[in-house]
Amino acid sequence: QVQLVESGGGLVQAGESLRLSCAVFGGAFSLNAVGWYRRGPGKQRELIAFVNSDGSTVYADSVKGRFTISRDTPKKTVYLQMTSLKPEDTAVYYCNSLRGGWPWGQGTQVTVSS
């Protein structure tokens, strides 16, 4: 079975940085576009960035210019480098395939204080 394990979240001040990791166990990692999603308090889970199998990336306007998604295919790991964090970035962050079919992991909490 596919397992997704997110890590790297924490409590930071506005303007600081965090690097999130998503380890993928099982699944056709190299064949899928993989994205980072987040769910803020009282909100639906939303896609904020994804990386295609060819390494190309797409970002939501809310994080463009501040976050960078990347993938390490041999390690089956996806990263999200988050800089210039804002309080509105506070959310639980998840990774998943854009194709669907993978279970959701536990997510990792990011809290940004002002």
mmCIF file of C-alpha atoms in Angstrom:
data_model
loop_
_atom_site.group_PDB
_atom_site.id
_atom_site.type_symbol
_atom_site.label_atom_id
_atom_site.label_comp_id
_atom_site.label_asym_id
_atom_site.label_seq_id
_atom_site.Cartn_x
_atom_site.Cartn_y
_atom_site.Cartn_z
ATOM 1 C CA GLN A 1 0.000 0.000 0.000
ATOM 2 C CA VAL A 2 1.089 3.554 -0.642
ATOM 3 C CA GLN A 3 2.038 5.548 2.419
ATOM 4 C CA LEU A 4 2.747 9.270 2.530
ATOM 5 C CA VAL A 5 4.694 10.718 5.434
ATOM 6 C CA GLU A 6 4.969 14.481 5.757
ATOM 7 C CA SER A 7 7.436 16.138 8.106
ATOM 8 C CA GLY A 8 9.218 19.398 8.787
ATOM 9 C CA GLY A 9 6.411 21.578 10.057
ATOM 10 C CA GLY A 10 6.623 23.706 13.137
ATOM 11 C CA LEU A 11 5.915 27.015 14.788
ATOM 12 C CA VAL A 12 7.716 29.999 13.280
ATOM 13 C CA GLN A 13 7.520 33.759 13.197
ATOM 14 C CA ALA A 14 6.342 35.649 10.134
ATOM 15 C CA GLY A 15 9.149 36.077 7.636
ATOM 16 C CA GLU A 16 10.932 32.885 8.620
ATOM 17 C CA SER A 17 11.415 29.727 6.582
ATOM 18 C CA LEU A 18 10.619 26.038 6.785
ATOM 19 C CA ARG A 19 11.407 23.057 4.613
ATOM 20 C CA LEU A 20 8.797 20.319 4.406
ATOM 21 C CA SER A 21 9.464 16.782 3.257
ATOM 22 C CA CYS A 22 7.113 14.154 1.875
ATOM 23 C CA ALA A 23 8.347 10.584 1.772
ATOM 24 C CA VAL A 24 6.426 8.272 -0.547
ATOM 25 C CA PHE A 25 6.410 4.556 0.222
ATOM 26 C CA GLY A 26 5.124 2.415 -2.610
ATOM 27 C CA GLY A 27 3.301 3.784 -5.626
ATOM 28 C CA ALA A 28 4.614 4.735 -9.051
ATOM 29 C CA PHE A 29 6.421 7.813 -7.806
ATOM 30 C CA SER A 30 8.319 8.605 -10.997
ATOM 31 C CA LEU A 31 5.192 8.448 -13.165
ATOM 32 C CA ASN A 32 3.059 10.868 -11.200
ATOM 33 C CA ALA A 33 2.807 14.568 -10.708
ATOM 34 C CA VAL A 34 2.998 15.136 -6.964
ATOM 35 C CA GLY A 35 1.633 18.153 -5.191
ATOM 36 C CA TRP A 36 1.578 19.881 -1.868
ATOM 37 C CA TYR A 37 -1.823 20.685 -0.436
ATOM 38 C CA ARG A 38 -2.838 22.561 2.653
ATOM 39 C CA ARG A 39 -5.902 22.891 4.817
ATOM 40 C CA GLY A 40 -6.180 26.041 6.874
ATOM 41 C CA PRO A 41 -8.510 26.417 9.848
ATOM 42 C CA GLY A 42 -12.113 26.112 8.688
ATOM 43 C CA LYS A 43 -11.094 25.681 5.046
ATOM 44 C CA GLN A 44 -11.049 22.967 2.426
ATOM 45 C CA ARG A 45 -7.839 21.307 1.403
ATOM 46 C CA GLU A 46 -6.310 23.159 -1.543
ATOM 47 C CA LEU A 47 -3.504 22.431 -3.967
ATOM 48 C CA ILE A 48 -0.742 25.007 -3.673
ATOM 49 C CA ALA A 49 2.082 23.552 -5.759
ATOM 50 C CA PHE A 50 2.962 20.513 -7.815
ATOM 51 C CA VAL A 51 5.916 19.068 -9.632
ATOM 52 C CA ASN A 52 5.569 16.982 -12.780
ATOM 53 C CA SER A 53 7.582 13.907 -13.624
ATOM 54 C CA ASP A 54 9.754 16.041 -15.913
ATOM 55 C CA GLY A 55 10.552 18.410 -13.053
ATOM 56 C CA SER A 56 8.398 21.296 -14.212
ATOM 57 C CA THR A 57 6.473 23.051 -11.477
ATOM 58 C CA VAL A 58 3.252 24.972 -11.011
ATOM 59 C CA TYR A 59 2.285 27.211 -8.100
ATOM 60 C CA ALA A 60 -0.843 28.794 -6.778
ATOM 61 C CA ASP A 61 -0.775 32.573 -6.773
ATOM 62 C CA SER A 62 -0.870 32.604 -2.984
ATOM 63 C CA VAL A 63 2.575 31.001 -2.706
ATOM 64 C CA LYS A 64 4.232 31.906 -6.008
ATOM 65 C CA GLY A 65 7.619 33.487 -5.479
ATOM 66 C CA ARG A 66 7.839 32.313 -1.874
ATOM 67 C CA PHE A 67 7.603 28.519 -2.024
ATOM 68 C CA THR A 68 9.625 26.087 -4.100
ATOM 69 C CA ILE A 69 8.611 22.493 -4.754
ATOM 70 C CA SER A 70 11.135 19.885 -5.832
ATOM 71 C CA ARG A 71 11.470 16.136 -6.021
ATOM 72 C CA ASP A 72 14.260 13.667 -5.416
ATOM 73 C CA THR A 73 13.195 10.682 -7.463
ATOM 74 C CA PRO A 74 15.762 8.145 -6.155
ATOM 75 C CA LYS A 75 14.712 8.970 -2.588
ATOM 76 C CA LYS A 76 11.017 9.090 -3.525
ATOM 77 C CA THR A 77 10.733 12.347 -1.652
ATOM 78 C CA VAL A 78 9.097 15.675 -2.469
ATOM 79 C CA TYR A 79 10.130 18.886 -0.751
ATOM 80 C CA LEU A 80 8.543 22.245 -0.187
ATOM 81 C CA GLN A 81 10.900 25.082 0.652
ATOM 82 C CA MET A 82 8.819 27.787 2.277
ATOM 83 C CA THR A 83 10.231 31.283 2.697
ATOM 84 C CA SER A 84 8.785 34.616 3.771
ATOM 85 C CA LEU A 85 6.093 32.798 5.690
ATOM 86 C CA LYS A 86 2.930 34.677 6.544
ATOM 87 C CA PRO A 87 0.280 34.026 9.185
ATOM 88 C CA GLU A 88 -2.136 33.075 6.392
ATOM 89 C CA ASP A 89 0.163 30.156 5.559
ATOM 90 C CA THR A 90 -0.883 28.521 8.812
ATOM 91 C CA ALA A 91 -2.345 25.142 7.887
ATOM 92 C CA VAL A 92 -1.802 21.423 7.888
ATOM 93 C CA TYR A 93 0.289 20.563 4.845
ATOM 94 C CA TYR A 94 -0.124 17.338 2.891
ATOM 95 C CA CYS A 95 1.388 15.794 -0.190
ATOM 96 C CA ASN A 96 -0.326 13.550 -2.709
ATOM 97 C CA SER A 97 -0.457 12.464 -6.323
ATOM 98 C CA LEU A 98 -2.475 14.683 -8.612
ATOM 99 C CA ARG A 99 -3.902 11.557 -10.257
ATOM 100 C CA GLY A 100 -5.716 10.543 -7.089
ATOM 101 C CA GLY A 101 -5.933 7.087 -5.613
ATOM 102 C CA TRP A 102 -3.290 7.489 -2.933
ATOM 103 C CA PRO A 103 -4.335 7.715 0.709
ATOM 104 C CA TRP A 104 -3.748 10.911 2.599
ATOM 105 C CA GLY A 105 -0.968 11.020 5.143
ATOM 106 C CA GLN A 106 -1.112 12.601 8.563
ATOM 107 C CA GLY A 107 0.082 15.961 7.287
ATOM 108 C CA THR A 108 2.455 18.300 9.064
ATOM 109 C CA GLN A 109 1.336 21.384 10.946
ATOM 110 C CA VAL A 110 2.760 24.765 10.008
ATOM 111 C CA THR A 111 1.920 27.634 12.322
ATOM 112 C CA VAL A 112 3.105 31.150 11.528
ATOM 113 C CA SER A 113 2.745 33.803 14.193
ATOM 114 C CA SER A 114 2.692 37.518 13.523
#
